[in-house]
Short mmCIF file of C-alpha atoms in Angstrom, two decimals:
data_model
loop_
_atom_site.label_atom_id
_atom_site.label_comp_id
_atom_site.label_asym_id
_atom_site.label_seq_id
_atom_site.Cartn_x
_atom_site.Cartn_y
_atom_site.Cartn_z
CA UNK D 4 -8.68 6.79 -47.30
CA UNK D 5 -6.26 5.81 -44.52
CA UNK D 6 -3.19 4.71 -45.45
CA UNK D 7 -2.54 1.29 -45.92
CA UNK D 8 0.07 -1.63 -46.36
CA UNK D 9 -0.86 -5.11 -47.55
CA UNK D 10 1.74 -7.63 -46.36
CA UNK D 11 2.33 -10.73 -48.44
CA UNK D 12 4.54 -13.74 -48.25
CA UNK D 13 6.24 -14.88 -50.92
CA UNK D 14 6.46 -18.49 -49.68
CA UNK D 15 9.76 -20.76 -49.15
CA UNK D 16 10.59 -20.76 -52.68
CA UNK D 17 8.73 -22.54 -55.30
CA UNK D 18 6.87 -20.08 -57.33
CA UNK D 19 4.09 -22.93 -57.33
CA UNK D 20 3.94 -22.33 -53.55
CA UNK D 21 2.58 -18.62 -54.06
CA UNK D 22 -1.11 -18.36 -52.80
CA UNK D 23 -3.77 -17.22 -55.35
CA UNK D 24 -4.44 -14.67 -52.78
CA UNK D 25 -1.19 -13.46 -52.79
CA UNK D 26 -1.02 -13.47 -56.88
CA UNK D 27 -4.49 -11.75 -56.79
CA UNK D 28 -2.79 -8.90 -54.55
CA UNK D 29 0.57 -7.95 -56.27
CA UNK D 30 -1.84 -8.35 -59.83
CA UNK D 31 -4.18 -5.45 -58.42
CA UNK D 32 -1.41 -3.33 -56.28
CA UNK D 33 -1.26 0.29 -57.07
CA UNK D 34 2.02 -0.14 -55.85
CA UNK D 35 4.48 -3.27 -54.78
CA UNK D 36 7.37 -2.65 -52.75
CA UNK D 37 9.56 -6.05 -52.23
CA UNK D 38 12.14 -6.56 -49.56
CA UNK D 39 14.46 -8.40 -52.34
CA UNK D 40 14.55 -9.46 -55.75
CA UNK D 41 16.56 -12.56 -55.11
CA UNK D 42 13.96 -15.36 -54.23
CA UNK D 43 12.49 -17.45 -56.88
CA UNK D 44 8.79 -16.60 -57.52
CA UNK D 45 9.61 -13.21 -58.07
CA UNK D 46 11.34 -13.45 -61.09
CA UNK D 47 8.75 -16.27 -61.73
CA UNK D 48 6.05 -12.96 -62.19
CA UNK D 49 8.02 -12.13 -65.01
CA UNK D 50 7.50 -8.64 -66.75
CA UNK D 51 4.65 -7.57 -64.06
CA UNK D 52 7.71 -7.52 -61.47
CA UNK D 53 10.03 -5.77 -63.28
CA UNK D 54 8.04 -2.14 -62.14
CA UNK D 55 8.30 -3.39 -58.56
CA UNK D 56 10.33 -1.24 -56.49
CA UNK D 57 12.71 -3.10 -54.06
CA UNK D 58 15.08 -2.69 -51.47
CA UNK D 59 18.23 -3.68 -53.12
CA UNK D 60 19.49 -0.30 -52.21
CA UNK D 61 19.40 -0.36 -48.35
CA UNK D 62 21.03 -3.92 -47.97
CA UNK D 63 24.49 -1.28 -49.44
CA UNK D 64 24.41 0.32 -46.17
CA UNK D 65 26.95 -0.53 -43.42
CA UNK D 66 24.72 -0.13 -40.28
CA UNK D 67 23.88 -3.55 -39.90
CA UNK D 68 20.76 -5.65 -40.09
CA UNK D 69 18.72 -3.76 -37.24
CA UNK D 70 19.08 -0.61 -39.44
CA UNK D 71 18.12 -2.33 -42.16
CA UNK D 72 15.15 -3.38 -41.51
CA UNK D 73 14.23 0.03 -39.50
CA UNK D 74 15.28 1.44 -42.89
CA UNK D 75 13.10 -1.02 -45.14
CA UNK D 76 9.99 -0.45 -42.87
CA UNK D 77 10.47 3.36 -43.08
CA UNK D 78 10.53 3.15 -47.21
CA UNK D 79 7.36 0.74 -46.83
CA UNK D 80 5.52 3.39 -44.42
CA UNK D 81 6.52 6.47 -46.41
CA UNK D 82 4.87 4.48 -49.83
CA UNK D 83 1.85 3.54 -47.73
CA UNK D 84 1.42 7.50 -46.64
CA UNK D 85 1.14 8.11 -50.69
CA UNK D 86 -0.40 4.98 -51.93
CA UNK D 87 -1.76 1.91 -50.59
CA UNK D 88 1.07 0.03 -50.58
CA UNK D 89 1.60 -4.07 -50.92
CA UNK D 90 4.88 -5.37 -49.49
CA UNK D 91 5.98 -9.00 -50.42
CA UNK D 92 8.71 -11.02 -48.39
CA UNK D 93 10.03 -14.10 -49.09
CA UNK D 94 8.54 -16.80 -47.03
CA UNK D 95 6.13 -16.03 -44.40
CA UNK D 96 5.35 -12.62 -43.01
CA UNK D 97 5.67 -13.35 -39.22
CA UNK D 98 8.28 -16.00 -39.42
CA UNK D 99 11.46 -14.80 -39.03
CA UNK D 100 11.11 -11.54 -40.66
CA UNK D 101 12.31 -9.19 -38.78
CA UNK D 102 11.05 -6.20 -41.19
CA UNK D 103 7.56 -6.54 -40.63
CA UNK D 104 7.84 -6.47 -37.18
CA UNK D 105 9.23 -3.23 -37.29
CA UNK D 106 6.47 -2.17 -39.76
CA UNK D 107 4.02 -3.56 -37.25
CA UNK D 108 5.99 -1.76 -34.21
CA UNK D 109 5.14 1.87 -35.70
CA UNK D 110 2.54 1.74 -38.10
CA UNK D 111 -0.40 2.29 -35.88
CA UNK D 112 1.07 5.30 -33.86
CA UNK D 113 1.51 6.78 -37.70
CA UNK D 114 -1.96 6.01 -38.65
CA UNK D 115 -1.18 3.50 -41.12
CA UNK D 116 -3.73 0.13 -41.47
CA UNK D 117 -1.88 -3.08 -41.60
CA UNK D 118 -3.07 -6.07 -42.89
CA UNK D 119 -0.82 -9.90 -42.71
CA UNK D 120 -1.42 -12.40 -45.59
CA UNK D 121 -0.43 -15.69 -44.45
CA UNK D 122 2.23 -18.04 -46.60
CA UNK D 123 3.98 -21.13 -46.49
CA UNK D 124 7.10 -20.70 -44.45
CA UNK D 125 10.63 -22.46 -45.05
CA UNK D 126 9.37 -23.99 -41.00
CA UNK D 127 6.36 -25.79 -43.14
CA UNK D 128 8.93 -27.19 -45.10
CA UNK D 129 11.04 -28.28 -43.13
CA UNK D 130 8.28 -30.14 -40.65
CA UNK D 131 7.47 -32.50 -43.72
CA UNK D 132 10.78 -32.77 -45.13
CA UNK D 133 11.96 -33.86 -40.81
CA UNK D 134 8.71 -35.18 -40.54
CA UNK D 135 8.30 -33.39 -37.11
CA UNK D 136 5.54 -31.98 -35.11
CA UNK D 137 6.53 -28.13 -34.93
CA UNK D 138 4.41 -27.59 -31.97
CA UNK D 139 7.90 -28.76 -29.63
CA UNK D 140 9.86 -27.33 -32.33
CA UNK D 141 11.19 -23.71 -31.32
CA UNK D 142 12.23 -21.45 -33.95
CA UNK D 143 15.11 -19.32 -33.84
CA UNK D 144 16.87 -16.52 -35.15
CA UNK D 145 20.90 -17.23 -36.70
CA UNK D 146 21.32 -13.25 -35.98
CA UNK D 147 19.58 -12.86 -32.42
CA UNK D 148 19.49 -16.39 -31.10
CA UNK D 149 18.17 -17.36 -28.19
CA UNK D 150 17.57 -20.77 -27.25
CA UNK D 151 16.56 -23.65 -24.63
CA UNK D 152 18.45 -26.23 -25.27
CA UNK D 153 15.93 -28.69 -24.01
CA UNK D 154 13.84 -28.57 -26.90
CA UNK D 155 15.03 -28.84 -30.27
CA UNK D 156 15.54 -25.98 -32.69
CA UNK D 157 14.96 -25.20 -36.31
CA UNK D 158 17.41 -21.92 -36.97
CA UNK D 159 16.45 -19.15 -40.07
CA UNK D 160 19.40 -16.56 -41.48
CA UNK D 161 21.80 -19.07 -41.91
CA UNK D 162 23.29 -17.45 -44.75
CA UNK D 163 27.01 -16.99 -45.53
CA UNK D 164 30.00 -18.63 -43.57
CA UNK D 165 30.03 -15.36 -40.97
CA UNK D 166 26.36 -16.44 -39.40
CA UNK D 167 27.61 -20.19 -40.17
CA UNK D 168 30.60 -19.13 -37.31
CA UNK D 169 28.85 -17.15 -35.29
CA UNK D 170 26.06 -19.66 -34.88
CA UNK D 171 28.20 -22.87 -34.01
CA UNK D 172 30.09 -20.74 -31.01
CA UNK D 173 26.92 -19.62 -29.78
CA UNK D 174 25.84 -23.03 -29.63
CA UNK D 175 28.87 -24.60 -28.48
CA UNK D 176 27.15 -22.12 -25.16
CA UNK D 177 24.45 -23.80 -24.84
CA UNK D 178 25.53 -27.63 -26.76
CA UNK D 179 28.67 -30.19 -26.24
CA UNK D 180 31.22 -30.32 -28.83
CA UNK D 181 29.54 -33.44 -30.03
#
């Protein structure tokens, strides 16, 4: 058997927002690594999530977020190399998550199968609670942003006051005052 990864999305929030699919997955996985504890369906698993590991432990580490999540997909590859391996992230996996994209950046020079199962996003959200098409809609990235201010913008890792700052003066670049 080739190693594998199964990547799941946790959805935006509401524990009733989890696929079946996804419940199905962590239910049957040999082993679940998730990238936090702290979003509300996991602790809506109950006992079952309790023998999860996490990454609670690399998030300690000054080296910023790039190292982070270089560290978090290296713990994720090194399970999958053992085990096949399901890793869970809140939200969707390819929105704004910038951990699987390092998974996906070295996993098949290492030999490792990776397979993406979709979620609800907090963008899905946020187009009904707007009520906004999200095709003009461009998403972007609090910590690495880069964006046209021609079109509008719905803007992820928002977090504390320090990306709060950060992202109003690298608006104010691109935005009047106003």
């Amino acid at each position: 058997n080739a190693p594998s990864i199964l990547i799941v999305g946790l959805g935006p929030g509401s524990p009733a927002l989890l696929t079946q699919e996804t419940r199905h997955a962590l239910d049957s996985a040999p082993r679940v690594i998730l990238r936090t504890r702290h979003h509300p369906p996991v602790s809506a698993l109950g006992r079952q999530s309790a023998a999860w590991e996490d990454c609670a432990d690399l998030y300690q580490q000054p080296a910023g977020f790039e190292a982070l999540y270089e560290a978090i997909a290296g713990r994720v590859l090194a399970s999958a190399a053992t085990a096949p391996t399901v890793y869970a992230v809140p939200g969707h996996p390819l929105v704004a998550e910038r951990s699987v994209t390092a998974i996906l950046a070295t996993a098949e020079e290492r030999g490792v199968t990776v397979r993406i199962m979709p979620a609800l996003s907090f963008a899905d959200l946020a187009a009904v609670s707007l009520r906004i098409d999200l095709g003009a809609v461009q998403l972007c990235d609090a910590l690495d942003l880069r964006i046209d201010a021609q079109r509008p913008a719905l803007v992820s890792q928002v977090f504390d006051r320090d990306a709060t700052t950060a992202l109003k003066l690298r608006l104010l670049e691109s935005y009047p005052p106003d």
